[in-house]
CSV table of C-alpha atoms and ligand atoms in Angstrom, one decimal:
chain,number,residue,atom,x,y,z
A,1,UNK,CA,-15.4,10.6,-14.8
A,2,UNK,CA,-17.5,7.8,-16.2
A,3,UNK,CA,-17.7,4.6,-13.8
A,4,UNK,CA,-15.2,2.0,-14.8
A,5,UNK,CA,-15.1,-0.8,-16.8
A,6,UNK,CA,-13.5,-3.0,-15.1
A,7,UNK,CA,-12.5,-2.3,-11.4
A,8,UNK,CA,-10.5,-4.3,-8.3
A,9,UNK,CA,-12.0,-2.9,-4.9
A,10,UNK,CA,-9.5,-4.4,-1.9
A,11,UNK,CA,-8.5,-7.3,-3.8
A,12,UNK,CA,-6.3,-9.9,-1.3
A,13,UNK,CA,-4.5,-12.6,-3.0
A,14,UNK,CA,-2.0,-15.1,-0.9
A,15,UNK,CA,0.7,-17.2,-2.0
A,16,UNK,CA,0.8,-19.5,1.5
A,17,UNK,CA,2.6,-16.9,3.3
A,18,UNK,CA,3.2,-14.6,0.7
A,19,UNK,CA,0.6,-11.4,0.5
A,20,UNK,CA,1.0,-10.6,-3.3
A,21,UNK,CA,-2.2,-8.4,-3.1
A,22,UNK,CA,-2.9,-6.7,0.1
A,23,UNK,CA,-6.4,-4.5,-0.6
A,24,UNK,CA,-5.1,-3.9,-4.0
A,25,UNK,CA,-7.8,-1.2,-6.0
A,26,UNK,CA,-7.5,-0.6,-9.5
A,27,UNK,CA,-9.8,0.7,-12.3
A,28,UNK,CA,-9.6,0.9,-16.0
A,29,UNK,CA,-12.0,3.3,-18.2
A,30,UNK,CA,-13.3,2.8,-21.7
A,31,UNK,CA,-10.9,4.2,-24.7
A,32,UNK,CA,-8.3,4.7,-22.3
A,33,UNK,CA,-4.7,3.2,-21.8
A,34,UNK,CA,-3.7,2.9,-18.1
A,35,UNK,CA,-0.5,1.6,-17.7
A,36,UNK,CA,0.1,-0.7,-14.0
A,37,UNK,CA,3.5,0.0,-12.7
A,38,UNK,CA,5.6,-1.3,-9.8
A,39,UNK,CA,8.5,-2.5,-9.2
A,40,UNK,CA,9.0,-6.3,-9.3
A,41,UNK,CA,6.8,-8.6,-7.4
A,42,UNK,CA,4.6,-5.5,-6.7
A,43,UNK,CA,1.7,-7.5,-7.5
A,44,UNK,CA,1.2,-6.3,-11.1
A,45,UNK,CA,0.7,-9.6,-12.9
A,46,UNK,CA,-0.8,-11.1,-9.5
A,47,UNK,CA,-3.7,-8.2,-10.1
A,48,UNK,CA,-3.7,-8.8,-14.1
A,49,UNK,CA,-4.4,-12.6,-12.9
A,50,UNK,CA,-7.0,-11.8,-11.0
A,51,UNK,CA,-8.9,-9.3,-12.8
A,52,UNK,CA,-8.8,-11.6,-15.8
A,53,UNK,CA,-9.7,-15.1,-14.6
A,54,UNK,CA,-6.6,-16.9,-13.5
A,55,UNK,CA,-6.5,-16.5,-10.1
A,56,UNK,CA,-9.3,-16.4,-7.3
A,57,UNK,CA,-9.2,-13.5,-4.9
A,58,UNK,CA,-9.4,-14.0,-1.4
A,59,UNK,CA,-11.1,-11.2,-0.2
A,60,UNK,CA,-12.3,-8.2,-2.2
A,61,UNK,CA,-14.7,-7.6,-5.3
A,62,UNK,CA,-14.0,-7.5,-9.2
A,63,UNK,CA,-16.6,-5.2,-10.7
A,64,UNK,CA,-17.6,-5.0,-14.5
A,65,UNK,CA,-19.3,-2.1,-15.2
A,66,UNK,CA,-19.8,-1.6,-11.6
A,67,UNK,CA,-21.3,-5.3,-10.8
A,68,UNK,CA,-19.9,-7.2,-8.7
A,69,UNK,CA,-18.4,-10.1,-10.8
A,70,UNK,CA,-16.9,-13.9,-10.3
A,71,UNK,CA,-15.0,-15.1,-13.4
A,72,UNK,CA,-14.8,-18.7,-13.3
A,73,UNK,CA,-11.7,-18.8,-15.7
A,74,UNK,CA,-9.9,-17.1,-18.1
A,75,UNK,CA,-12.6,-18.5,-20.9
A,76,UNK,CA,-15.1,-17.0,-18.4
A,77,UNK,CA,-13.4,-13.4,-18.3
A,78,UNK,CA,-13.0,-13.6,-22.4
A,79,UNK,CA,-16.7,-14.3,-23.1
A,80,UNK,CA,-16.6,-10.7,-20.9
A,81,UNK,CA,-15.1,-9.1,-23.0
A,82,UNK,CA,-11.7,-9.0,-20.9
A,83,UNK,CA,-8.4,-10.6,-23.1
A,84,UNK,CA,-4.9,-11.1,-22.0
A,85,UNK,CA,-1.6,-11.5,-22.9
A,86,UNK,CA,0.3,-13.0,-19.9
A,87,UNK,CA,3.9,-12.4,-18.5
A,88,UNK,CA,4.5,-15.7,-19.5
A,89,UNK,CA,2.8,-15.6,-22.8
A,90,UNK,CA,0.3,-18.4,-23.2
A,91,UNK,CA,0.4,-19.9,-26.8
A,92,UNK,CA,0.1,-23.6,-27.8
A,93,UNK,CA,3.4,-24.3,-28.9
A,94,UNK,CA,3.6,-27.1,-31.4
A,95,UNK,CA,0.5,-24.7,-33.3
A,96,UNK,CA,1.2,-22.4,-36.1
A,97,UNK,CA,1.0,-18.3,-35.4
A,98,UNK,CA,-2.7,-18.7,-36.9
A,99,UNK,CA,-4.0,-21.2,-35.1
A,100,UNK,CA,-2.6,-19.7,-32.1
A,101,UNK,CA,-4.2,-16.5,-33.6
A,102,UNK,CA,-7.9,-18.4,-33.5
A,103,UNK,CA,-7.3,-20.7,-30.6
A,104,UNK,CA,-10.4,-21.9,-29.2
A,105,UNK,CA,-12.2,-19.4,-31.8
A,106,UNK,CA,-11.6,-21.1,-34.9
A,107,UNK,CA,-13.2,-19.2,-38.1
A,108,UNK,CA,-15.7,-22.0,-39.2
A,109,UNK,CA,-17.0,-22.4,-42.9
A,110,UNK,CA,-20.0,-24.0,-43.2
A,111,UNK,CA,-20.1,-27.1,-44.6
A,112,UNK,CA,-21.6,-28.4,-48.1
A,113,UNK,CA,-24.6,-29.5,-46.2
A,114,UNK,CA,-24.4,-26.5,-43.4
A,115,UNK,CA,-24.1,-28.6,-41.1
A,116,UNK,CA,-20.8,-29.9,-40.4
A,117,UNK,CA,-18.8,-26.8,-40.1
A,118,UNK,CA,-14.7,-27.3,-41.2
A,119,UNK,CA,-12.0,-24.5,-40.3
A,120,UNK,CA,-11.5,-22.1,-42.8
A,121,UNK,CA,-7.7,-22.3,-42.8
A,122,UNK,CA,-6.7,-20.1,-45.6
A,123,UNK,CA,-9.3,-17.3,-44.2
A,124,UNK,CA,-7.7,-17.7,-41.1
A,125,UNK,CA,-4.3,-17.6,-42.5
A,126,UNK,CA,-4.6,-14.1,-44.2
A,127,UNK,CA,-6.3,-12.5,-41.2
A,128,UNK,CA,-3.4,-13.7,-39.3
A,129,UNK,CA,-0.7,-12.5,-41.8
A,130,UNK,CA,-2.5,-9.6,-41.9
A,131,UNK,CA,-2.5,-8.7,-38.0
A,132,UNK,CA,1.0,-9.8,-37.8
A,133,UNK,CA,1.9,-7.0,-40.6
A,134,UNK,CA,0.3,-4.4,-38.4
A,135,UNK,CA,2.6,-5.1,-35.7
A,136,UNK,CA,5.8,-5.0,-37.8
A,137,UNK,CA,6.2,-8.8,-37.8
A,138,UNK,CA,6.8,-10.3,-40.6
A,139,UNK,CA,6.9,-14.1,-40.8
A,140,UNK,CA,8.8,-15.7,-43.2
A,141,UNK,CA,6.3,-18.9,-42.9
A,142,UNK,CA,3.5,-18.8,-41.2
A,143,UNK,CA,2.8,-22.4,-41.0
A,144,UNK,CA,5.5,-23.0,-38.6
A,145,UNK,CA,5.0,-23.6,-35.0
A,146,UNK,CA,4.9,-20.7,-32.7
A,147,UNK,CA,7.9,-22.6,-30.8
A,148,UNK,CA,10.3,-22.0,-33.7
A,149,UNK,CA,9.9,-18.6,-33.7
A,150,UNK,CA,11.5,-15.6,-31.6
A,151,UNK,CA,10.8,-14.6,-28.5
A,152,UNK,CA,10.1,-11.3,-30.1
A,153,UNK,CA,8.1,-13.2,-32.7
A,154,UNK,CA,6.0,-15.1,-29.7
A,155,UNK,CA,5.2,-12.1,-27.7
A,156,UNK,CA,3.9,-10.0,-31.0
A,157,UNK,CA,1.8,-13.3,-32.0
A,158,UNK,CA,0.3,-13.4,-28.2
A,159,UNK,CA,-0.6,-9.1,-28.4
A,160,UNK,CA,-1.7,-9.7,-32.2
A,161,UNK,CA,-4.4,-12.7,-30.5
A,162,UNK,CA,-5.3,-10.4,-27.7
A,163,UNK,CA,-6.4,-7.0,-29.7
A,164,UNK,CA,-7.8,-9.3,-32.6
A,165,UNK,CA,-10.5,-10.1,-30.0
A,166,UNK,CA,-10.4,-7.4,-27.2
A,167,UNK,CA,-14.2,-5.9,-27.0
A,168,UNK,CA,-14.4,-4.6,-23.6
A,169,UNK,CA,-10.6,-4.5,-21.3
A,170,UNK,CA,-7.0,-5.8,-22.6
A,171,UNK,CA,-4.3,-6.0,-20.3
A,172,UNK,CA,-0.9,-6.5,-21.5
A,173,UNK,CA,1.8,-7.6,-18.9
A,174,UNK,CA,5.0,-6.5,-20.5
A,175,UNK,CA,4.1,-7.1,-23.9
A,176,UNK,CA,7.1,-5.5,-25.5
A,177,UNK,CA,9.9,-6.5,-22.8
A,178,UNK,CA,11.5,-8.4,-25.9
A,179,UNK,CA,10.5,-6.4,-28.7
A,180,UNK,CA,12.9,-4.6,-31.0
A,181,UNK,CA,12.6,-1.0,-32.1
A,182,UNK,CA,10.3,-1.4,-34.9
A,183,UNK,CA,8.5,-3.9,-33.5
A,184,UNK,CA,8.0,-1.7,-29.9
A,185,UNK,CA,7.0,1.3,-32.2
A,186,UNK,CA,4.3,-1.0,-33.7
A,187,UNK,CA,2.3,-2.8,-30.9
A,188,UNK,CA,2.6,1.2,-29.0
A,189,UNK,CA,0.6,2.3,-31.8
A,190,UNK,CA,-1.5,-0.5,-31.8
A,191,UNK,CA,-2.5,0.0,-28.0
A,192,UNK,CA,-2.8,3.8,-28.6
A,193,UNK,CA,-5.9,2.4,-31.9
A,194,UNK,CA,-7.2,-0.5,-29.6
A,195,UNK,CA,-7.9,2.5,-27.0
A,196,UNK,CA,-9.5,5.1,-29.6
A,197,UNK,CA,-11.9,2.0,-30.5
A,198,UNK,CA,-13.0,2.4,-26.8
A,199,UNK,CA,-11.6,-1.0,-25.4
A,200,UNK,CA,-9.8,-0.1,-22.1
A,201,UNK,CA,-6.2,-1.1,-22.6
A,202,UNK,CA,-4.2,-2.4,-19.6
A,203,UNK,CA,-0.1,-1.8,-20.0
A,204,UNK,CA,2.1,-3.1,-17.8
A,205,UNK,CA,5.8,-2.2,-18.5
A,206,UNK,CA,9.1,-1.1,-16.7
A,207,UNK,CA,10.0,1.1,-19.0
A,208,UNK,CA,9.0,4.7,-17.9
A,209,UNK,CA,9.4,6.7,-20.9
A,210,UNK,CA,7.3,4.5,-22.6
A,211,UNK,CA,4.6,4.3,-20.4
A,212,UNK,CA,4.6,7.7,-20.9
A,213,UNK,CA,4.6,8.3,-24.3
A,214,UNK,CA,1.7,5.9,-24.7
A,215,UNK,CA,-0.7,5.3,-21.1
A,216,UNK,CA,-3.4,8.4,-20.4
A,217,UNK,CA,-3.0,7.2,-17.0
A,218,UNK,CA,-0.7,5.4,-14.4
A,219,UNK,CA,-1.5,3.3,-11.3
A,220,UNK,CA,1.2,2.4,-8.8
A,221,UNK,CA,1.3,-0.4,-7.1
A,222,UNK,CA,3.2,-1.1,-4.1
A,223,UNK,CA,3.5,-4.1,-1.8
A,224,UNK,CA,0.4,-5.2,-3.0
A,225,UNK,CA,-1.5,-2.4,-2.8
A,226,UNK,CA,-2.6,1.0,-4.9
A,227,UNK,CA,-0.3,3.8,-4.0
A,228,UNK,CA,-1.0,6.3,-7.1
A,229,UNK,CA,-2.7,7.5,-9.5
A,230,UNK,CA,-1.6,9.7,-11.8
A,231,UNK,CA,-2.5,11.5,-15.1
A,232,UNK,CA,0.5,10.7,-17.3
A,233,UNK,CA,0.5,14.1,-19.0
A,234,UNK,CA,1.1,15.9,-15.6
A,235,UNK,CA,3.7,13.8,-13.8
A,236,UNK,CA,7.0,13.2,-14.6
A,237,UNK,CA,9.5,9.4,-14.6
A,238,UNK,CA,10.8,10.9,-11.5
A,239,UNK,CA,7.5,11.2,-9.9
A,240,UNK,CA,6.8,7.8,-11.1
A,241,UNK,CA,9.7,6.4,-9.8
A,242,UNK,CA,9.3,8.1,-6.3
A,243,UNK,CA,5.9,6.6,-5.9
A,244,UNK,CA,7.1,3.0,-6.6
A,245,UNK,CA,9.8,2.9,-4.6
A,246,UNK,CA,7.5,4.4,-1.9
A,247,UNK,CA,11.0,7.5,-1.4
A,248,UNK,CA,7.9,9.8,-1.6
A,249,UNK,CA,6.8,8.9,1.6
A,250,UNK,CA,10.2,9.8,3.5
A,251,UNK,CA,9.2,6.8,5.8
A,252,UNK,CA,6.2,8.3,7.1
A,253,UNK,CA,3.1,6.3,7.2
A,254,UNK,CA,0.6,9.1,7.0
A,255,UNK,CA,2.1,10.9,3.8
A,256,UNK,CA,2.3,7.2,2.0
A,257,UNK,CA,-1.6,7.3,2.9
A,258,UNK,CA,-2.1,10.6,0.9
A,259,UNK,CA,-0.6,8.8,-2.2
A,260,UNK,CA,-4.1,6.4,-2.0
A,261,UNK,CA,-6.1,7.5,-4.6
A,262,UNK,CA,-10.0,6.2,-3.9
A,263,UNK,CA,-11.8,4.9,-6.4
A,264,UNK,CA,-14.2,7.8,-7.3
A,265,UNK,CA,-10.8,9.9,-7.1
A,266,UNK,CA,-8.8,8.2,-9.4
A,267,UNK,CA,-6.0,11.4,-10.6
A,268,UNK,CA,-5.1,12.0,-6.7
A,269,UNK,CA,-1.1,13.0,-6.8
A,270,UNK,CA,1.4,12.7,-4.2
A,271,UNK,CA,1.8,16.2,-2.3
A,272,UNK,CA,5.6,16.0,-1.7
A,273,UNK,CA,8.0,17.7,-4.2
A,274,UNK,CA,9.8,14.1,-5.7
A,275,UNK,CA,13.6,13.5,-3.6
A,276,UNK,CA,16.4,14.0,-6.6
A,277,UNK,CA,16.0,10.4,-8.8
A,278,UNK,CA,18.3,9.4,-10.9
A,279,UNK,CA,16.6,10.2,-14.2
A,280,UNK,CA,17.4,5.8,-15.6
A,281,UNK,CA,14.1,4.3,-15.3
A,282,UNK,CA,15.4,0.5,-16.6
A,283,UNK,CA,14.8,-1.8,-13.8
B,301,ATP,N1,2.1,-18.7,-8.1
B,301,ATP,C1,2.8,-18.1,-7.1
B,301,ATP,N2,3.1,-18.8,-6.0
B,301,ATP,C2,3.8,-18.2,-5.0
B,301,ATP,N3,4.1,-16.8,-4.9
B,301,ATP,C3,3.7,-16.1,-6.0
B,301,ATP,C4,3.0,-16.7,-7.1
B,301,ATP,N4,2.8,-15.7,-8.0
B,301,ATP,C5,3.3,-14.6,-7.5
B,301,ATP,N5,3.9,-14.8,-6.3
B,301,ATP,C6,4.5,-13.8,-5.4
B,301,ATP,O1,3.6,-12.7,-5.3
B,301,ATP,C7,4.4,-11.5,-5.3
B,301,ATP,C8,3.9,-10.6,-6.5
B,301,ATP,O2,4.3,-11.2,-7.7
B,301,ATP,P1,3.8,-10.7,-9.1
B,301,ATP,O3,4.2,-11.7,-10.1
B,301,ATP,O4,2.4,-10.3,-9.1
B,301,ATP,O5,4.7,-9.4,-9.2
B,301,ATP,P2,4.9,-8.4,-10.4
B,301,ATP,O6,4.5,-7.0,-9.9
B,301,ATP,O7,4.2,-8.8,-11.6
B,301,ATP,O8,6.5,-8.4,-10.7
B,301,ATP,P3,7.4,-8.4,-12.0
B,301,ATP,O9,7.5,-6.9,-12.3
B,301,ATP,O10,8.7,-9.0,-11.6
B,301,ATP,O11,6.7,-9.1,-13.1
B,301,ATP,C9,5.8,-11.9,-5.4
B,301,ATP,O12,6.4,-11.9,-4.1
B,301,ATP,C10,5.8,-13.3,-6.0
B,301,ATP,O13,6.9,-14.0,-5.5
B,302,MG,MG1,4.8,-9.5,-13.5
């Protein structure tokens, strides 16, 4: 396999006494989707943080195409290449959906003198109505700010700002948690183009069937640390769900170490047949 894009190699974040990430691996490849499951406070968005910007590790390496990186800030990891749309969404609120669309990236039109550039609102308006459409949003006005719209609304605005600019990795932490049908169908599809453009796409959902339908791959994380990884088209929710809840390793510490995949062997399986799972993946 090609060397990854972007790659965590025993990342170790701490909360005080809290060890979100405890030697926590994780790699994503070019034109693929990898989805990051575990359950919750696995470490998923504490990794997604880390690998794009937010938070500092305290002990381990980030590499981008395999060299050893620092990103100073999320501005830092962008100029990289590496986009995000965070658990907690991240829009300005009191900006329209375009501005949020261009925030910090403003399409400039030169001026009459080419000097003194001004923004080019209405171009930036129909590239933004435009992106919107592709993920089944449609808004009614988009000069309105982002805090009177839906939650749904908000969370297709912050993926529709993250693909717009993605060149290199984009993770997506739960991006369609409060999506409805259409909506859900639409950003899938749009992770499944962003991939085939080569851009490594990053999903991070609870929702097993759809992490199958769309991810090439799945990394599990557990207690902070990398317990699987898997190549979706040959495992099953019930495998999935086994290796999250860590009911694969029947308590013993030696099988839950044959579950670590190394980094140059990233589609290691578990060995165990899966114990019976209830087949409800919704956590
Ligand atoms: N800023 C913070 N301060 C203190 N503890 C934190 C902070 N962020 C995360 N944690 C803790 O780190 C652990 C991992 O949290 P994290 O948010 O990474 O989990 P997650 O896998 O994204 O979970 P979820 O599926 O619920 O989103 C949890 O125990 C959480 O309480
Ligand atoms: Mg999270």
């Amino acid at each position: 396999m090609a060397e990854p894009l972007l790659e965590a190699r025993g990342v170790v974040k701490r909360f005080g006494h809290v060890h979100a990430l405890q030697g926590a691996d994780f790699a994503a490849y070019a034109g693929e989707v990898v989805a990051l499951i575990g359950d919750n406070g696995a470490g998923k968005s504490t990794l997604v943080g880390v690998l794009s910007g937010v938070l500092a590790p305290d002990e381990g390496a980030i590499l981008l195409d395999g060299a050893p990186v620092r990103f100073a800030g999320p501005q830092d990891a962008r100029r990289a290449g590496v986009e995000t749309v965070y658990q907690d969404l991240s829009l300005a609120q009191d900006l329209d959906a375009p501005a949020n669309l261009y925030l910090g990236r403003e399409l400039v039109r030169k001026g009459v003198l080419g000097r003194l550039g001004v923004l080019d609102r209405p171009a930036m308006r129909r590239d933004a109505v435009r992106a919107f459409a592709e993920l089944g949003v449609t808004l009614k006005d988009p000069t309105v700010p982002v805090a009177a719209l839906s939650g749904g609304q908000r969370q297709s605005v912050a993926v529709a700002r993250a693909v717009a600019f993605a060149n290199r990795v984009v993770f997506l932490d739960e991006p369609t948690a409060a999506l409805g049908v259409v909506q859900r169908a639409r950003v899938l599809e749009t992770v499944r183009r962003v991939a085939d453009r080569g851009i490594g796409v990053v999903l991070i959902s609870h929702n097993m069937p759809e992490v199958l339908s769309v991810a090439d791959r799945v990394e599990v994380l557990r207690l902070g640390r990398r317990v699987a990884s898997l190549r979706a088209a040959d495992t099953t929710i019930e495998e999935l769900v086994g290796a999250m809840t860590g009911s694969l390793d029947r308590g013993d510490a030696a099988d839950a170490a044959t579950l670590v995949a190394a980094p140059e062997t990233p589609l290691e399986r578990p060995q165990q047949e899966p114990e019976p799972q209830p087949s409800e993946e919704e956590a």
